[in-house]
Amino acid sequence: MAEILVTLNDDGEAYVGLAGTEPPAVRESVALDALDEAQGLAALDSLVLDFDFYGRLVGIRVTSSASSVLAPALIDAAQPA
């Protein structure tokens, strides 16, 4: 099973690291709030996808209200940022 590192800060922001226990090296980030579908799915307004130098998805940033965006199991397992 792959290791996923979830961190949560006091401002309600979270990071779901998909590259193991170390913070990933991010080359490019893509915010999902600009998608037309964002109007129908409020969680998209708070998501940013992070990609590494090879174009692989390495993390998901939640820019606000992580408890409304992420599954409760991820929030419960989150470490302080």
mmCIF file of N, CA, C and O in Angstrom:
data_model
loop_
_atom_site.group_PDB
_atom_site.id
_atom_site.type_symbol
_atom_site.label_atom_id
_atom_site.label_comp_id
_atom_site.label_asym_id
_atom_site.label_seq_id
_atom_site.Cartn_x
_atom_site.Cartn_y
_atom_site.Cartn_z
ATOM 1 N N MET A 1 0.834 -1.171 0.000
ATOM 2 C CA MET A 1 0.000 0.000 0.000
ATOM 3 C C MET A 1 0.885 1.243 0.000
ATOM 4 O O MET A 1 1.858 1.316 0.727
ATOM 5 N N ALA A 2 0.540 2.191 -0.816
ATOM 6 C CA ALA A 2 1.297 3.437 -0.901
ATOM 7 C C ALA A 2 1.078 4.273 0.357
ATOM 8 O O ALA A 2 -0.003 4.257 0.939
ATOM 9 N N GLU A 3 2.129 4.992 0.756
ATOM 10 C CA GLU A 3 2.002 5.874 1.908
ATOM 11 C C GLU A 3 1.491 7.224 1.463
ATOM 12 O O GLU A 3 1.983 7.804 0.494
ATOM 13 N N ILE A 4 0.484 7.694 2.168
ATOM 14 C CA ILE A 4 -0.081 9.007 1.912
ATOM 15 C C ILE A 4 0.093 9.824 3.180
ATOM 16 O O ILE A 4 -0.305 9.395 4.267
ATOM 17 N N LEU A 5 0.718 10.983 3.039
ATOM 18 C CA LEU A 5 0.949 11.866 4.176
ATOM 19 C C LEU A 5 -0.064 13.005 4.113
ATOM 20 O O LEU A 5 -0.090 13.759 3.138
ATOM 21 N N VAL A 6 -0.902 13.115 5.110
ATOM 22 C CA VAL A 6 -1.894 14.181 5.176
ATOM 23 C C VAL A 6 -1.511 15.106 6.311
ATOM 24 O O VAL A 6 -1.298 14.670 7.442
ATOM 25 N N THR A 7 -1.395 16.396 6.000
ATOM 26 C CA THR A 7 -1.121 17.400 7.027
ATOM 27 C C THR A 7 -2.267 18.404 7.033
ATOM 28 O O THR A 7 -2.891 18.663 6.006
ATOM 29 N N LEU A 8 -2.518 18.963 8.195
ATOM 30 C CA LEU A 8 -3.621 19.896 8.386
ATOM 31 C C LEU A 8 -3.129 21.040 9.252
ATOM 32 O O LEU A 8 -2.468 20.811 10.263
ATOM 33 N N ASN A 9 -3.435 22.280 8.841
ATOM 34 C CA ASN A 9 -3.020 23.407 9.679
ATOM 35 C C ASN A 9 -4.236 24.050 10.340
ATOM 36 O O ASN A 9 -5.386 23.696 10.055
ATOM 37 N N ASP A 10 -3.999 24.996 11.221
ATOM 38 C CA ASP A 10 -5.061 25.628 11.997
ATOM 39 C C ASP A 10 -5.996 26.488 11.150
ATOM 40 O O ASP A 10 -7.088 26.831 11.587
ATOM 41 N N ASP A 11 -5.563 26.854 9.945
ATOM 42 C CA ASP A 11 -6.385 27.681 9.064
ATOM 43 C C ASP A 11 -7.362 26.856 8.233
ATOM 44 O O ASP A 11 -8.069 27.392 7.390
ATOM 45 N N GLY A 12 -7.376 25.540 8.433
ATOM 46 C CA GLY A 12 -8.278 24.682 7.681
ATOM 47 C C GLY A 12 -7.733 24.225 6.352
ATOM 48 O O GLY A 12 -8.456 23.658 5.540
ATOM 49 N N GLU A 13 -6.446 24.476 6.118
ATOM 50 C CA GLU A 13 -5.799 24.018 4.887
ATOM 51 C C GLU A 13 -5.183 22.654 5.132
ATOM 52 O O GLU A 13 -4.749 22.352 6.244
ATOM 53 N N ALA A 14 -5.140 21.848 4.092
ATOM 54 C CA ALA A 14 -4.563 20.507 4.210
ATOM 55 C C ALA A 14 -3.691 20.217 3.000
ATOM 56 O O ALA A 14 -3.814 20.870 1.957
ATOM 57 N N TYR A 15 -2.811 19.240 3.166
ATOM 58 C CA TYR A 15 -2.010 18.759 2.043
ATOM 59 C C TYR A 15 -2.037 17.239 2.068
ATOM 60 O O TYR A 15 -1.794 16.627 3.114
ATOM 61 N N VAL A 16 -2.374 16.666 0.935
ATOM 62 C CA VAL A 16 -2.380 15.216 0.781
ATOM 63 C C VAL A 16 -1.183 14.875 -0.101
ATOM 64 O O VAL A 16 -1.212 15.087 -1.311
ATOM 65 N N GLY A 17 -0.108 14.422 0.530
ATOM 66 C CA GLY A 17 1.117 14.064 -0.187
ATOM 67 C C GLY A 17 1.032 12.633 -0.688
ATOM 68 O O GLY A 17 0.790 11.706 0.085
ATOM 69 N N LEU A 18 1.209 12.466 -1.977
ATOM 70 C CA LEU A 18 1.083 11.147 -2.595
ATOM 71 C C LEU A 18 2.422 10.512 -2.897
ATOM 72 O O LEU A 18 2.477 9.433 -3.481
ATOM 73 N N ALA A 19 3.512 11.171 -2.487
ATOM 74 C CA ALA A 19 4.847 10.689 -2.823
ATOM 75 C C ALA A 19 5.570 10.090 -1.625
ATOM 76 O O ALA A 19 6.791 10.036 -1.593
ATOM 77 N N GLY A 20 4.846 9.654 -0.621
ATOM 78 C CA GLY A 20 5.474 9.070 0.558
ATOM 79 C C GLY A 20 5.534 10.039 1.709
ATOM 80 O O GLY A 20 4.760 10.985 1.779
ATOM 81 N N THR A 21 6.467 9.823 2.601
ATOM 82 C CA THR A 21 6.529 10.596 3.839
ATOM 83 C C THR A 21 7.269 11.920 3.707
ATOM 84 O O THR A 21 7.190 12.746 4.601
ATOM 85 N N GLU A 22 7.992 12.115 2.631
ATOM 86 C CA GLU A 22 8.715 13.372 2.422
ATOM 87 C C GLU A 22 7.863 14.328 1.583
ATOM 88 O O GLU A 22 7.173 13.898 0.670
ATOM 89 N N PRO A 23 7.916 15.637 1.873
ATOM 90 C CA PRO A 23 7.207 16.578 1.006
ATOM 91 C C PRO A 23 7.763 16.485 -0.417
ATOM 92 O O PRO A 23 8.976 16.434 -0.610
ATOM 93 N N PRO A 24 6.894 16.443 -1.399
ATOM 94 C CA PRO A 24 7.354 16.267 -2.779
ATOM 95 C C PRO A 24 7.949 17.543 -3.360
ATOM 96 O O PRO A 24 7.640 18.647 -2.921
ATOM 97 N N ALA A 25 8.825 17.371 -4.351
ATOM 98 C CA ALA A 25 9.331 18.499 -5.125
ATOM 99 C C ALA A 25 8.285 18.797 -6.191
ATOM 100 O O ALA A 25 7.964 17.943 -7.011
ATOM 101 N N VAL A 26 7.734 19.992 -6.166
ATOM 102 C CA VAL A 26 6.648 20.358 -7.062
ATOM 103 C C VAL A 26 7.172 21.258 -8.167
ATOM 104 O O VAL A 26 7.840 22.256 -7.903
ATOM 105 N N ARG A 27 6.862 20.892 -9.396
ATOM 106 C CA ARG A 27 7.260 21.715 -10.538
ATOM 107 C C ARG A 27 6.114 22.605 -10.991
ATOM 108 O O ARG A 27 6.310 23.743 -11.380
ATOM 109 N N GLU A 28 4.911 22.064 -10.975
ATOM 110 C CA GLU A 28 3.768 22.813 -11.481
ATOM 111 C C GLU A 28 2.535 22.498 -10.650
ATOM 112 O O GLU A 28 2.350 21.372 -10.191
ATOM 113 N N SER A 29 1.710 23.501 -10.472
ATOM 114 C CA SER A 29 0.459 23.341 -9.741
ATOM 115 C C SER A 29 -0.690 23.808 -10.611
ATOM 116 O O SER A 29 -0.563 24.780 -11.344
ATOM 117 N N VAL A 30 -1.819 23.110 -10.494
ATOM 118 C CA VAL A 30 -3.000 23.445 -11.285
ATOM 119 C C VAL A 30 -4.188 23.576 -10.341
ATOM 120 O O VAL A 30 -4.589 22.604 -9.695
ATOM 121 N N ALA A 31 -4.743 24.787 -10.258
ATOM 122 C CA ALA A 31 -5.935 25.019 -9.440
ATOM 123 C C ALA A 31 -7.164 24.547 -10.199
ATOM 124 O O ALA A 31 -7.273 24.746 -11.410
ATOM 125 N N LEU A 32 -8.070 23.915 -9.500
ATOM 126 C CA LEU A 32 -9.264 23.374 -10.141
ATOM 127 C C LEU A 32 -10.465 24.307 -10.069
ATOM 128 O O LEU A 32 -11.511 24.004 -10.633
ATOM 129 N N ASP A 33 -10.303 25.460 -9.437
ATOM 130 C CA ASP A 33 -11.436 26.377 -9.306
ATOM 131 C C ASP A 33 -11.854 27.010 -10.625
ATOM 132 O O ASP A 33 -12.949 27.532 -10.755
ATOM 133 N N ALA A 34 -10.992 26.955 -11.642
ATOM 134 C CA ALA A 34 -11.312 27.549 -12.935
ATOM 135 C C ALA A 34 -12.145 26.634 -13.831
ATOM 136 O O ALA A 34 -12.656 27.068 -14.857
ATOM 137 N N LEU A 35 -12.297 25.393 -13.449
ATOM 138 C CA LEU A 35 -13.076 24.451 -14.250
ATOM 139 C C LEU A 35 -14.558 24.812 -14.212
ATOM 140 O O LEU A 35 -15.075 25.245 -13.192
ATOM 141 N N ASP A 36 -15.237 24.614 -15.322
ATOM 142 C CA ASP A 36 -16.673 24.869 -15.362
ATOM 143 C C ASP A 36 -17.420 24.027 -14.339
ATOM 144 O O ASP A 36 -18.406 24.461 -13.758
ATOM 145 N N GLU A 37 -16.932 22.821 -14.093
ATOM 146 C CA GLU A 37 -17.579 21.918 -13.153
ATOM 147 C C GLU A 37 -17.488 22.404 -11.709
ATOM 148 O O GLU A 37 -18.199 21.914 -10.840
ATOM 149 N N ALA A 38 -16.588 23.365 -11.443
ATOM 150 C CA ALA A 38 -16.401 23.858 -10.083
ATOM 151 C C ALA A 38 -17.678 24.484 -9.530
ATOM 152 O O ALA A 38 -17.890 24.501 -8.327
ATOM 153 N N GLN A 39 -18.527 24.992 -10.404
ATOM 154 C CA GLN A 39 -19.776 25.593 -9.936
ATOM 155 C C GLN A 39 -20.718 24.541 -9.365
ATOM 156 O O GLN A 39 -21.498 24.819 -8.474
ATOM 157 N N GLY A 40 -20.647 23.314 -9.876
ATOM 158 C CA GLY A 40 -21.537 22.262 -9.404
ATOM 159 C C GLY A 40 -20.974 21.454 -8.252
ATOM 160 O O GLY A 40 -21.712 20.756 -7.566
ATOM 161 N N LEU A 41 -19.677 21.533 -8.038
ATOM 162 C CA LEU A 41 -19.025 20.757 -6.980
ATOM 163 C C LEU A 41 -18.120 21.697 -6.186
ATOM 164 O O LEU A 41 -17.009 22.020 -6.610
ATOM 165 N N ALA A 42 -18.609 22.149 -5.055
ATOM 166 C CA ALA A 42 -17.921 23.184 -4.270
ATOM 167 C C ALA A 42 -16.501 22.805 -3.879
ATOM 168 O O ALA A 42 -15.634 23.674 -3.755
ATOM 169 N N ALA A 43 -16.210 21.530 -3.696
ATOM 170 C CA ALA A 43 -14.870 21.100 -3.278
ATOM 171 C C ALA A 43 -13.804 21.502 -4.293
ATOM 172 O O ALA A 43 -12.653 21.738 -3.929
ATOM 173 N N LEU A 44 -14.169 21.592 -5.573
ATOM 174 C CA LEU A 44 -13.179 21.945 -6.594
ATOM 175 C C LEU A 44 -12.620 23.342 -6.399
ATOM 176 O O LEU A 44 -11.498 23.629 -6.807
ATOM 177 N N ASP A 45 -13.381 24.221 -5.768
ATOM 178 C CA ASP A 45 -12.898 25.585 -5.502
ATOM 179 C C ASP A 45 -11.697 25.602 -4.573
ATOM 180 O O ASP A 45 -10.951 26.569 -4.530
ATOM 181 N N SER A 46 -11.510 24.540 -3.796
ATOM 182 C CA SER A 46 -10.451 24.501 -2.790
ATOM 183 C C SER A 46 -9.311 23.559 -3.132
ATOM 184 O O SER A 46 -8.435 23.342 -2.306
ATOM 185 N N LEU A 47 -9.303 22.980 -4.322
ATOM 186 C CA LEU A 47 -8.287 21.984 -4.666
ATOM 187 C C LEU A 47 -7.259 22.500 -5.665
ATOM 188 O O LEU A 47 -7.604 23.160 -6.634
ATOM 189 N N VAL A 48 -5.997 22.159 -5.381
ATOM 190 C CA VAL A 48 -4.887 22.459 -6.278
ATOM 191 C C VAL A 48 -4.087 21.170 -6.431
ATOM 192 O O VAL A 48 -3.706 20.549 -5.435
ATOM 193 N N LEU A 49 -3.853 20.756 -7.669
ATOM 194 C CA LEU A 49 -3.067 19.554 -7.932
ATOM 195 C C LEU A 49 -1.608 19.933 -8.119
ATOM 196 O O LEU A 49 -1.298 20.875 -8.855
ATOM 197 N N ASP A 50 -0.704 19.207 -7.465
ATOM 198 C CA ASP A 50 0.738 19.437 -7.588
ATOM 199 C C ASP A 50 1.379 18.303 -8.376
ATOM 200 O O ASP A 50 1.109 17.127 -8.116
ATOM 201 N N PHE A 51 2.221 18.672 -9.338
ATOM 202 C CA PHE A 51 2.900 17.713 -10.202
ATOM 203 C C PHE A 51 4.405 17.854 -10.067
ATOM 204 O O PHE A 51 4.918 18.954 -9.850
ATOM 205 N N ASP A 52 5.132 16.742 -10.208
ATOM 206 C CA ASP A 52 6.593 16.772 -10.119
ATOM 207 C C ASP A 52 7.200 17.104 -11.478
ATOM 208 O O ASP A 52 6.505 17.449 -12.436
ATOM 209 N N PHE A 53 8.513 16.994 -11.565
ATOM 210 C CA PHE A 53 9.241 17.347 -12.780
ATOM 211 C C PHE A 53 8.946 16.420 -13.953
ATOM 212 O O PHE A 53 9.236 16.735 -15.093
ATOM 213 N N TYR A 54 8.357 15.259 -13.683
ATOM 214 C CA TYR A 54 8.015 14.307 -14.731
ATOM 215 C C TYR A 54 6.535 14.371 -15.103
ATOM 216 O O TYR A 54 6.053 13.558 -15.883
ATOM 217 N N GLY A 55 5.810 15.319 -14.516
ATOM 218 C CA GLY A 55 4.394 15.468 -14.798
ATOM 219 C C GLY A 55 3.504 14.509 -14.030
ATOM 220 O O GLY A 55 2.337 14.343 -14.357
ATOM 221 N N ARG A 56 4.060 13.895 -12.982
ATOM 222 C CA ARG A 56 3.283 12.957 -12.171
ATOM 223 C C ARG A 56 2.622 13.691 -11.011
ATOM 224 O O ARG A 56 3.226 14.580 -10.403
ATOM 225 N N LEU A 57 1.401 13.304 -10.701
ATOM 226 C CA LEU A 57 0.684 13.873 -9.572
ATOM 227 C C LEU A 57 1.354 13.440 -8.268
ATOM 228 O O LEU A 57 1.491 12.248 -8.010
ATOM 229 N N VAL A 58 1.806 14.416 -7.467
ATOM 230 C CA VAL A 58 2.501 14.098 -6.219
ATOM 231 C C VAL A 58 1.772 14.612 -4.984
ATOM 232 O O VAL A 58 2.118 14.245 -3.862
ATOM 233 N N GLY A 59 0.774 15.469 -5.183
ATOM 234 C CA GLY A 59 0.071 15.986 -4.023
ATOM 235 C C GLY A 59 -1.175 16.760 -4.394
ATOM 236 O O GLY A 59 -1.350 17.192 -5.534
ATOM 237 N N ILE A 60 -2.033 16.903 -3.396
ATOM 238 C CA ILE A 60 -3.264 17.665 -3.549
ATOM 239 C C ILE A 60 -3.325 18.661 -2.398
ATOM 240 O O ILE A 60 -3.277 18.276 -1.231
ATOM 241 N N ARG A 61 -3.383 19.941 -2.743
ATOM 242 C CA ARG A 61 -3.505 20.982 -1.719
ATOM 243 C C ARG A 61 -4.979 21.338 -1.553
ATOM 244 O O ARG A 61 -5.694 21.515 -2.535
ATOM 245 N N VAL A 62 -5.411 21.444 -0.326
ATOM 246 C CA VAL A 62 -6.753 21.914 -0.009
ATOM 247 C C VAL A 62 -6.569 23.290 0.607
ATOM 248 O O VAL A 62 -5.995 23.421 1.685
ATOM 249 N N THR A 63 -7.020 24.318 -0.108
ATOM 250 C CA THR A 63 -6.711 25.690 0.290
ATOM 251 C C THR A 63 -7.647 26.258 1.346
ATOM 252 O O THR A 63 -7.346 27.296 1.939
ATOM 253 N N SER A 64 -8.775 25.600 1.595
ATOM 254 C CA SER A 64 -9.675 26.054 2.658
ATOM 255 C C SER A 64 -10.676 24.959 3.010
ATOM 256 O O SER A 64 -10.974 24.091 2.191
ATOM 257 N N SER A 65 -11.154 24.997 4.210
ATOM 258 C CA SER A 65 -12.208 24.099 4.685
ATOM 259 C C SER A 65 -11.946 22.633 4.382
ATOM 260 O O SER A 65 -12.781 21.946 3.801
ATOM 261 N N ALA A 66 -10.786 22.155 4.805
ATOM 262 C CA ALA A 66 -10.396 20.767 4.528
ATOM 263 C C ALA A 66 -11.425 19.766 5.035
ATOM 264 O O ALA A 66 -11.673 18.746 4.394
ATOM 265 N N SER A 67 -12.072 20.051 6.144
ATOM 266 C CA SER A 67 -13.046 19.110 6.690
ATOM 267 C C SER A 67 -14.277 18.978 5.803
ATOM 268 O O SER A 67 -14.990 17.981 5.883
ATOM 269 N N SER A 68 -14.510 19.958 4.928
ATOM 270 C CA SER A 68 -15.620 19.880 3.982
ATOM 271 C C SER A 68 -15.218 19.231 2.669
ATOM 272 O O SER A 68 -16.076 18.850 1.879
ATOM 273 N N VAL A 69 -13.921 19.121 2.439
ATOM 274 C CA VAL A 69 -13.418 18.626 1.152
ATOM 275 C C VAL A 69 -12.921 17.180 1.252
ATOM 276 O O VAL A 69 -13.162 16.377 0.355
ATOM 277 N N LEU A 70 -12.233 16.855 2.339
ATOM 278 C CA LEU A 70 -11.632 15.532 2.478
ATOM 279 C C LEU A 70 -12.513 14.587 3.290
ATOM 280 O O LEU A 70 -13.301 15.015 4.132
ATOM 281 N N ALA A 71 -12.337 13.315 3.035
ATOM 282 C CA ALA A 71 -13.058 12.286 3.780
ATOM 283 C C ALA A 71 -12.664 12.351 5.263
ATOM 284 O O ALA A 71 -11.506 12.664 5.585
ATOM 285 N N PRO A 72 -13.595 12.055 6.161
ATOM 286 C CA PRO A 72 -13.273 12.099 7.595
ATOM 287 C C PRO A 72 -12.076 11.239 7.975
ATOM 288 O O PRO A 72 -11.311 11.632 8.861
ATOM 289 N N ALA A 73 -11.875 10.114 7.332
ATOM 290 C CA ALA A 73 -10.740 9.260 7.666
ATOM 291 C C ALA A 73 -9.416 9.969 7.397
ATOM 292 O O ALA A 73 -8.446 9.790 8.142
ATOM 293 N N LEU A 74 -9.352 10.769 6.341
ATOM 294 C CA LEU A 74 -8.120 11.520 6.053
ATOM 295 C C LEU A 74 -7.908 12.622 7.084
ATOM 296 O O LEU A 74 -6.779 12.854 7.532
ATOM 297 N N ILE A 75 -8.964 13.296 7.486
ATOM 298 C CA ILE A 75 -8.855 14.339 8.506
ATOM 299 C C ILE A 75 -8.393 13.717 9.832
ATOM 300 O O ILE A 75 -7.527 14.255 10.520
ATOM 301 N N ASP A 76 -8.972 12.583 10.190
ATOM 302 C CA ASP A 76 -8.603 11.917 11.441
ATOM 303 C C ASP A 76 -7.135 11.472 11.451
ATOM 304 O O ASP A 76 -6.508 11.461 12.502
ATOM 305 N N ALA A 77 -6.603 11.121 10.294
ATOM 306 C CA ALA A 77 -5.230 10.634 10.203
ATOM 307 C C ALA A 77 -4.216 11.769 9.975
ATOM 308 O O ALA A 77 -3.018 11.531 9.975
ATOM 309 N N ALA A 78 -4.707 12.982 9.812
ATOM 310 C CA ALA A 78 -3.829 14.110 9.479
ATOM 311 C C ALA A 78 -2.883 14.452 10.617
ATOM 312 O O ALA A 78 -3.238 14.354 11.794
ATOM 313 N N GLN A 79 -1.688 14.881 10.235
ATOM 314 C CA GLN A 79 -0.691 15.385 11.178
ATOM 315 C C GLN A 79 -0.711 16.900 11.139
ATOM 316 O O GLN A 79 -1.074 17.492 10.118
ATOM 317 N N PRO A 80 -0.307 17.551 12.202
ATOM 318 C CA PRO A 80 -0.243 19.014 12.177
ATOM 319 C C PRO A 80 0.800 19.480 11.164
ATOM 320 O O PRO A 80 1.856 18.863 11.013
ATOM 321 N N ALA A 81 0.478 20.539 10.463
ATOM 322 C CA ALA A 81 1.418 21.090 9.464
ATOM 323 C C ALA A 81 2.438 21.982 10.126
ATOM 324 O O ALA A 81 2.258 22.513 11.164
#
